[in-house]
Amino acid sequence: MNCRTIVDSLMEYLDGSLSADQRKAFETHLKICAPCLRYLESYRRTVEIEEALRRCEEKEGSFPLELFQMILSARRSRS
Amino acid sequence: MGTDSQLEAEERAFLERLRRGDEEACRRLVREQGPRLYRTALRLLADEHEARDAVQDAFLQAFEALDRFEARARLSTWLYRILVNAALARLRRRRHREDSIDDLLPQFGEDGRLLEMPAPWTLQPEALAERSELRRIVRKAIESLPDKHREVLLLRDIEQLSTRETAEILGVTENAVKIRLHRARQALRTLLEPIFGEPKR
């Protein structure tokens, strides 16, 4: 495996869908390749940042009462 | 009668009332499904006004299409799909991007080696909770991705749909979803590196 194949199979490595042999080859490369290790860490961090964004925004929105009323009155005026 | 078929019978009766335009049934539908749809719209659009408009569009579209709804799917799933499509249409209108993602992907030498050493990322994801400007930066980075990559990233990572559900909504293969998600994450990584990585010396 070289850096290109490592980077291409990163997502499968992280979600656990590589075969045992592929996984072993992947981890062997990581032990000797600092750029790939850094790349893996920052890729994983990117996904964690997305999760953090999702969690923060989840707290921000509750269903507005006026939206409820707007939808129902728009429906009545259309029918 | 088993519980499942009882539920089905209840849903069919409810659907009939909706089709007749029964006001109380319509209220119940908006009350029960509205909050979930609104949260989804907020996650996809990250804008309160647009999220409200998308939810309203989705409900009105659904009320008009009730006759065409086939009871094979659950009503909630059907509504969810309508909302996601309404939100995606808004996203495309807001910022239509077809540019190539290649410039944001890592570069390799002829021997397949990574050409650049990535910076170590020192800023923690937890910082997003305290700093709203970081959330804006991440949102802006997601928004700047080409349409087909942004949509997959939003549905898979932000909305947390499965590969299969994402493929069905977008009308592409599961393999295309996997490839696009991986590229979208790589591109986002590149865009976030100057913020979350240590400055290069």
Tab-separated table of C-alpha atoms in Angstrom:
chain	number	residue	atom	x	y	z
A	1	MET	CA	0.000	0.000	0.000
A	2	ASN	CA	1.218	3.526	-0.758
A	3	CYS	CA	-0.119	6.884	0.473
A	4	ARG	CA	-2.627	7.121	-2.357
A	5	THR	CA	-4.225	3.754	-1.592
A	6	ILE	CA	-4.182	4.584	2.130
A	7	VAL	CA	-5.993	7.875	1.589
A	8	ASP	CA	-8.456	6.229	-0.814
A	9	SER	CA	-9.392	3.569	1.741
A	10	LEU	CA	-9.482	5.841	4.808
A	11	MET	CA	-13.238	5.955	5.090
A	12	GLU	CA	-13.510	2.171	4.877
A	13	TYR	CA	-10.769	1.841	7.497
A	14	LEU	CA	-12.607	4.137	9.885
A	15	ASP	CA	-15.993	2.502	9.408
A	16	GLY	CA	-14.454	-0.936	9.844
A	17	SER	CA	-15.249	-2.309	6.401
A	18	LEU	CA	-11.698	-3.284	5.371
A	19	SER	CA	-10.826	-6.979	5.398
A	20	ALA	CA	-8.419	-8.200	8.095
A	21	ASP	CA	-5.533	-8.330	5.586
A	22	GLN	CA	-6.230	-4.847	4.232
A	23	ARG	CA	-6.492	-3.505	7.746
A	24	LYS	CA	-3.138	-4.982	8.671
A	25	ALA	CA	-1.458	-3.533	5.566
A	26	PHE	CA	-3.115	-0.179	6.302
A	27	GLU	CA	-1.820	-0.086	9.879
A	28	THR	CA	1.665	-1.207	8.824
A	29	HIS	CA	1.869	1.742	6.439
A	30	LEU	CA	0.644	4.162	9.141
A	31	LYS	CA	3.471	3.092	11.452
A	32	ILE	CA	6.100	4.199	8.960
A	33	CYS	CA	4.359	7.155	7.281
A	34	ALA	CA	3.915	10.363	9.290
A	35	PRO	CA	2.012	12.278	6.543
A	36	CYS	CA	-0.602	9.513	6.280
A	37	LEU	CA	-0.979	9.348	10.056
A	38	ARG	CA	-1.515	13.126	10.204
A	39	TYR	CA	-3.926	12.905	7.304
A	40	LEU	CA	-5.928	10.164	9.022
A	41	GLU	CA	-6.080	12.138	12.279
A	42	SER	CA	-7.266	15.335	10.605
A	43	TYR	CA	-9.804	13.435	8.486
A	44	ARG	CA	-11.205	11.818	11.621
A	45	ARG	CA	-11.219	15.222	13.327
A	46	THR	CA	-13.175	16.682	10.397
A	47	VAL	CA	-15.934	14.114	10.949
A	48	GLU	CA	-15.888	14.891	14.697
A	49	ILE	CA	-16.268	18.598	13.890
A	50	GLU	CA	-19.338	17.804	11.779
A	51	GLU	CA	-20.785	15.852	14.713
A	52	ALA	CA	-20.054	18.732	17.093
A	53	LEU	CA	-21.774	21.135	14.687
A	54	ARG	CA	-24.809	18.896	14.558
A	55	ARG	CA	-24.999	18.656	18.352
A	56	CYS	CA	-24.679	22.419	18.842
A	57	GLU	CA	-27.346	23.249	16.287
A	58	GLU	CA	-29.732	20.606	17.598
A	59	LYS	CA	-30.223	22.760	20.703
A	60	GLU	CA	-31.062	25.844	18.692
A	61	GLY	CA	-34.368	24.969	17.039
A	62	SER	CA	-37.801	24.291	18.493
A	63	PHE	CA	-40.886	24.304	16.286
A	64	PRO	CA	-42.271	27.863	16.079
A	65	LEU	CA	-45.966	28.200	16.887
A	66	GLU	CA	-46.496	30.779	14.136
A	67	LEU	CA	-45.156	28.302	11.588
A	68	PHE	CA	-47.785	25.806	12.719
A	69	GLN	CA	-50.485	28.436	12.197
A	70	MET	CA	-49.061	29.659	8.883
A	71	ILE	CA	-49.072	26.157	7.415
A	72	LEU	CA	-52.671	25.517	8.426
A	73	SER	CA	-53.985	28.851	7.204
A	74	ALA	CA	-52.068	28.510	3.903
A	75	ARG	CA	-53.694	25.107	3.444
A	76	ARG	CA	-57.184	26.489	4.125
A	77	SER	CA	-56.724	29.344	1.678
A	78	ARG	CA	-55.602	26.919	-1.035
A	79	SER	CA	-58.398	24.398	-0.666
B	1	MET	CA	-55.659	-8.431	14.649
B	2	GLY	CA	-51.914	-7.910	15.382
B	3	THR	CA	-50.500	-4.609	16.546
B	4	ASP	CA	-48.851	-3.930	13.192
B	5	SER	CA	-52.006	-4.304	11.170
B	6	GLN	CA	-53.914	-2.327	13.796
B	7	LEU	CA	-51.442	0.509	13.319
B	8	GLU	CA	-51.793	0.197	9.572
B	9	ALA	CA	-55.562	0.380	9.830
B	10	GLU	CA	-55.271	3.477	12.026
B	11	GLU	CA	-52.888	5.111	9.580
B	12	ARG	CA	-55.228	4.296	6.670
B	13	ALA	CA	-58.162	5.848	8.522
B	14	PHE	CA	-56.054	8.899	9.352
B	15	LEU	CA	-54.993	9.165	5.712
B	16	GLU	CA	-58.608	9.049	4.617
B	17	ARG	CA	-59.457	11.948	6.926
B	18	LEU	CA	-56.500	13.918	5.550
B	19	ARG	CA	-57.635	13.259	2.004
B	20	ARG	CA	-61.081	14.551	2.823
B	21	GLY	CA	-59.421	17.730	4.112
B	22	ASP	CA	-60.488	17.126	7.722
B	23	GLU	CA	-59.141	20.140	9.645
B	24	GLU	CA	-58.413	18.257	12.860
B	25	ALA	CA	-56.455	15.562	10.981
B	26	CYS	CA	-54.388	18.252	9.223
B	27	ARG	CA	-53.648	19.938	12.539
B	28	ARG	CA	-52.581	16.621	13.985
B	29	LEU	CA	-50.260	15.918	11.048
B	30	VAL	CA	-48.507	19.297	11.386
B	31	ARG	CA	-48.355	18.990	15.182
B	32	GLU	CA	-46.884	15.485	15.091
B	33	GLN	CA	-44.536	15.791	12.116
B	34	GLY	CA	-43.717	19.506	12.105
B	35	PRO	CA	-41.068	19.579	14.842
B	36	ARG	CA	-39.037	16.733	13.333
B	37	LEU	CA	-39.249	18.206	9.833
B	38	TYR	CA	-38.279	21.633	11.110
B	39	ARG	CA	-35.196	20.260	12.864
B	40	THR	CA	-34.186	18.472	9.661
B	41	ALA	CA	-34.688	21.652	7.620
B	42	LEU	CA	-32.551	23.593	10.098
B	43	ARG	CA	-29.789	20.992	9.904
B	44	LEU	CA	-29.786	21.048	6.113
B	45	LEU	CA	-30.246	24.773	5.554
B	46	ALA	CA	-28.754	26.306	8.725
B	47	ASP	CA	-31.102	29.254	8.353
B	48	GLU	CA	-34.281	29.765	10.354
B	49	HIS	CA	-36.235	31.607	7.666
B	50	GLU	CA	-35.346	29.198	4.922
B	51	ALA	CA	-36.076	26.254	7.217
B	52	ARG	CA	-39.566	27.629	7.930
B	53	ASP	CA	-40.224	28.173	4.233
B	54	ALA	CA	-39.011	24.678	3.379
B	55	VAL	CA	-41.266	23.107	6.028
B	56	GLN	CA	-44.262	25.111	4.832
B	57	ASP	CA	-43.527	24.197	1.183
B	58	ALA	CA	-43.237	20.543	2.151
B	59	PHE	CA	-46.552	20.440	4.034
B	60	LEU	CA	-48.448	22.277	1.304
B	61	GLN	CA	-46.934	20.037	-1.328
B	62	ALA	CA	-47.893	17.003	0.751
B	63	PHE	CA	-51.498	18.187	1.278
B	64	GLU	CA	-51.852	18.598	-2.476
B	65	ALA	CA	-50.260	15.247	-3.275
B	66	LEU	CA	-52.137	13.162	-0.693
B	67	ASP	CA	-54.204	11.517	-3.412
B	68	ARG	CA	-51.060	10.272	-5.070
B	69	PHE	CA	-49.526	8.978	-1.835
B	70	GLU	CA	-49.315	5.209	-1.927
B	71	ALA	CA	-49.636	3.655	1.467
B	72	ARG	CA	-46.658	1.379	0.865
B	73	ALA	CA	-44.443	3.893	2.658
B	74	ARG	CA	-45.212	5.380	6.052
B	75	LEU	CA	-46.756	8.822	5.942
B	76	SER	CA	-43.907	10.172	8.104
B	77	THR	CA	-41.259	8.751	5.741
B	78	TRP	CA	-43.059	10.191	2.740
B	79	LEU	CA	-43.258	13.655	4.360
B	80	TYR	CA	-39.620	13.474	5.375
B	81	ARG	CA	-38.619	12.776	1.767
B	82	ILE	CA	-40.677	15.718	0.520
B	83	LEU	CA	-39.032	18.000	3.071
B	84	VAL	CA	-35.509	16.828	2.241
B	85	ASN	CA	-36.140	17.425	-1.453
B	86	ALA	CA	-37.598	20.870	-0.743
B	87	ALA	CA	-34.550	21.741	1.374
B	88	LEU	CA	-32.089	20.448	-1.226
B	89	ALA	CA	-33.833	22.485	-3.935
B	90	ARG	CA	-33.422	25.588	-1.764
B	91	LEU	CA	-29.750	24.829	-1.216
B	92	ARG	CA	-29.155	24.518	-4.939
B	93	ARG	CA	-30.925	27.797	-5.597
B	94	ARG	CA	-29.020	29.538	-2.843
B	95	ARG	CA	-25.627	28.576	-4.078
B	96	HIS	CA	-25.345	26.530	-7.192
B	97	ARG	CA	-21.898	25.055	-7.562
B	98	GLU	CA	-20.681	22.670	-10.166
B	99	ASP	CA	-16.980	23.370	-9.902
B	100	SER	CA	-14.539	20.518	-9.572
B	101	ILE	CA	-13.576	19.262	-6.157
B	102	ASP	CA	-10.119	18.135	-7.328
B	103	ASP	CA	-8.263	21.224	-6.063
B	104	LEU	CA	-9.387	20.379	-2.531
B	105	LEU	CA	-8.194	16.772	-2.645
B	106	PRO	CA	-4.689	15.728	-1.553
B	107	GLN	CA	-1.933	15.650	-4.162
B	108	PHE	CA	0.267	12.610	-4.726
B	109	GLY	CA	3.624	12.147	-6.455
B	110	GLU	CA	4.166	9.670	-9.285
B	111	ASP	CA	5.207	7.069	-6.736
B	112	GLY	CA	1.877	7.524	-4.903
B	113	ARG	CA	3.342	9.429	-1.946
B	114	LEU	CA	1.509	12.303	-0.289
B	115	LEU	CA	3.198	15.488	-1.475
B	116	GLU	CA	2.367	17.588	1.568
B	117	MET	CA	2.741	16.967	5.265
B	118	PRO	CA	-0.632	17.822	6.890
B	119	ALA	CA	-0.523	20.099	9.935
B	120	PRO	CA	-1.355	18.642	13.348
B	121	TRP	CA	-4.868	19.707	14.382
B	122	THR	CA	-4.749	21.294	17.789
B	123	LEU	CA	-8.121	23.010	18.034
B	124	GLN	CA	-10.677	20.594	19.529
B	125	PRO	CA	-14.191	20.011	18.099
B	126	GLU	CA	-15.596	20.935	21.528
B	127	ALA	CA	-14.591	24.538	20.782
B	128	LEU	CA	-17.627	24.737	18.475
B	129	ALA	CA	-19.961	24.687	21.468
B	130	GLU	CA	-18.417	27.854	22.883
B	131	ARG	CA	-17.564	29.754	19.726
B	132	SER	CA	-20.374	30.562	17.325
B	133	GLU	CA	-17.929	32.025	14.779
B	134	LEU	CA	-16.360	28.560	14.451
B	135	ARG	CA	-19.775	27.082	13.696
B	136	ARG	CA	-20.253	29.743	11.025
B	137	ILE	CA	-16.863	28.937	9.504
B	138	VAL	CA	-17.661	25.212	9.348
B	139	ARG	CA	-21.084	25.929	7.831
B	140	LYS	CA	-19.539	28.233	5.250
B	141	ALA	CA	-16.970	25.591	4.344
B	142	ILE	CA	-19.724	22.986	3.872
B	143	GLU	CA	-21.720	25.455	1.819
B	144	SER	CA	-18.790	26.094	-0.505
B	145	LEU	CA	-18.548	22.442	-1.589
B	146	PRO	CA	-19.851	21.526	-5.060
B	147	ASP	CA	-23.574	20.631	-4.968
B	148	LYS	CA	-23.319	16.883	-5.415
B	149	HIS	CA	-20.682	16.538	-2.694
B	150	ARG	CA	-22.339	18.945	-0.276
B	151	GLU	CA	-25.666	17.122	-0.552
B	152	VAL	CA	-24.151	13.755	0.260
B	153	LEU	CA	-22.147	15.171	3.163
B	154	LEU	CA	-25.241	16.848	4.616
B	155	LEU	CA	-27.448	13.788	4.283
B	156	ARG	CA	-24.860	11.293	5.536
B	157	ASP	CA	-22.928	13.215	8.196
B	158	ILE	CA	-25.272	15.962	9.350
B	159	GLU	CA	-28.637	14.292	8.815
B	160	GLN	CA	-27.091	10.856	9.539
B	161	LEU	CA	-29.020	8.938	6.917
B	162	SER	CA	-27.652	5.572	5.789
B	163	THR	CA	-25.791	5.163	2.502
B	164	ARG	CA	-28.847	3.432	1.097
B	165	GLU	CA	-31.351	6.123	2.137
B	166	THR	CA	-29.063	8.830	0.766
B	167	ALA	CA	-28.716	6.966	-2.531
B	168	GLU	CA	-32.502	6.621	-2.811
B	169	ILE	CA	-33.200	10.298	-2.111
B	170	LEU	CA	-30.558	11.517	-4.556
B	171	GLY	CA	-31.288	8.873	-7.186
B	172	VAL	CA	-27.685	7.671	-7.396
B	173	THR	CA	-25.951	4.377	-6.606
B	174	GLU	CA	-24.718	3.521	-3.110
B	175	ASN	CA	-21.202	3.406	-4.505
B	176	ALA	CA	-21.547	6.969	-5.801
B	177	VAL	CA	-22.679	8.043	-2.322
B	178	LYS	CA	-19.586	6.454	-0.744
B	179	ILE	CA	-17.196	8.042	-3.237
B	180	ARG	CA	-18.811	11.471	-2.913
B	181	LEU	CA	-18.882	11.348	0.864
B	182	HIS	CA	-15.198	10.482	1.052
B	183	ARG	CA	-14.284	13.290	-1.370
B	184	ALA	CA	-16.548	15.763	0.413
B	185	ARG	CA	-14.928	14.987	3.779
B	186	GLN	CA	-11.465	15.315	2.254
B	187	ALA	CA	-12.387	18.669	0.734
B	188	LEU	CA	-13.863	19.854	4.022
B	189	ARG	CA	-10.671	18.731	5.760
B	190	THR	CA	-8.633	20.896	3.387
B	191	LEU	CA	-10.918	23.886	3.963
B	192	LEU	CA	-10.806	23.521	7.758
B	193	GLU	CA	-7.060	22.885	8.037
B	194	PRO	CA	-6.095	26.598	8.251
B	195	ILE	CA	-8.526	26.984	11.169
B	196	PHE	CA	-8.130	23.750	13.114
B	197	GLY	CA	-4.522	22.938	12.213
B	198	GLU	CA	-1.398	24.467	13.669
B	199	PRO	CA	-0.120	27.358	11.535
B	200	LYS	CA	2.630	26.283	9.150
B	201	ARG	CA	6.010	27.662	9.988
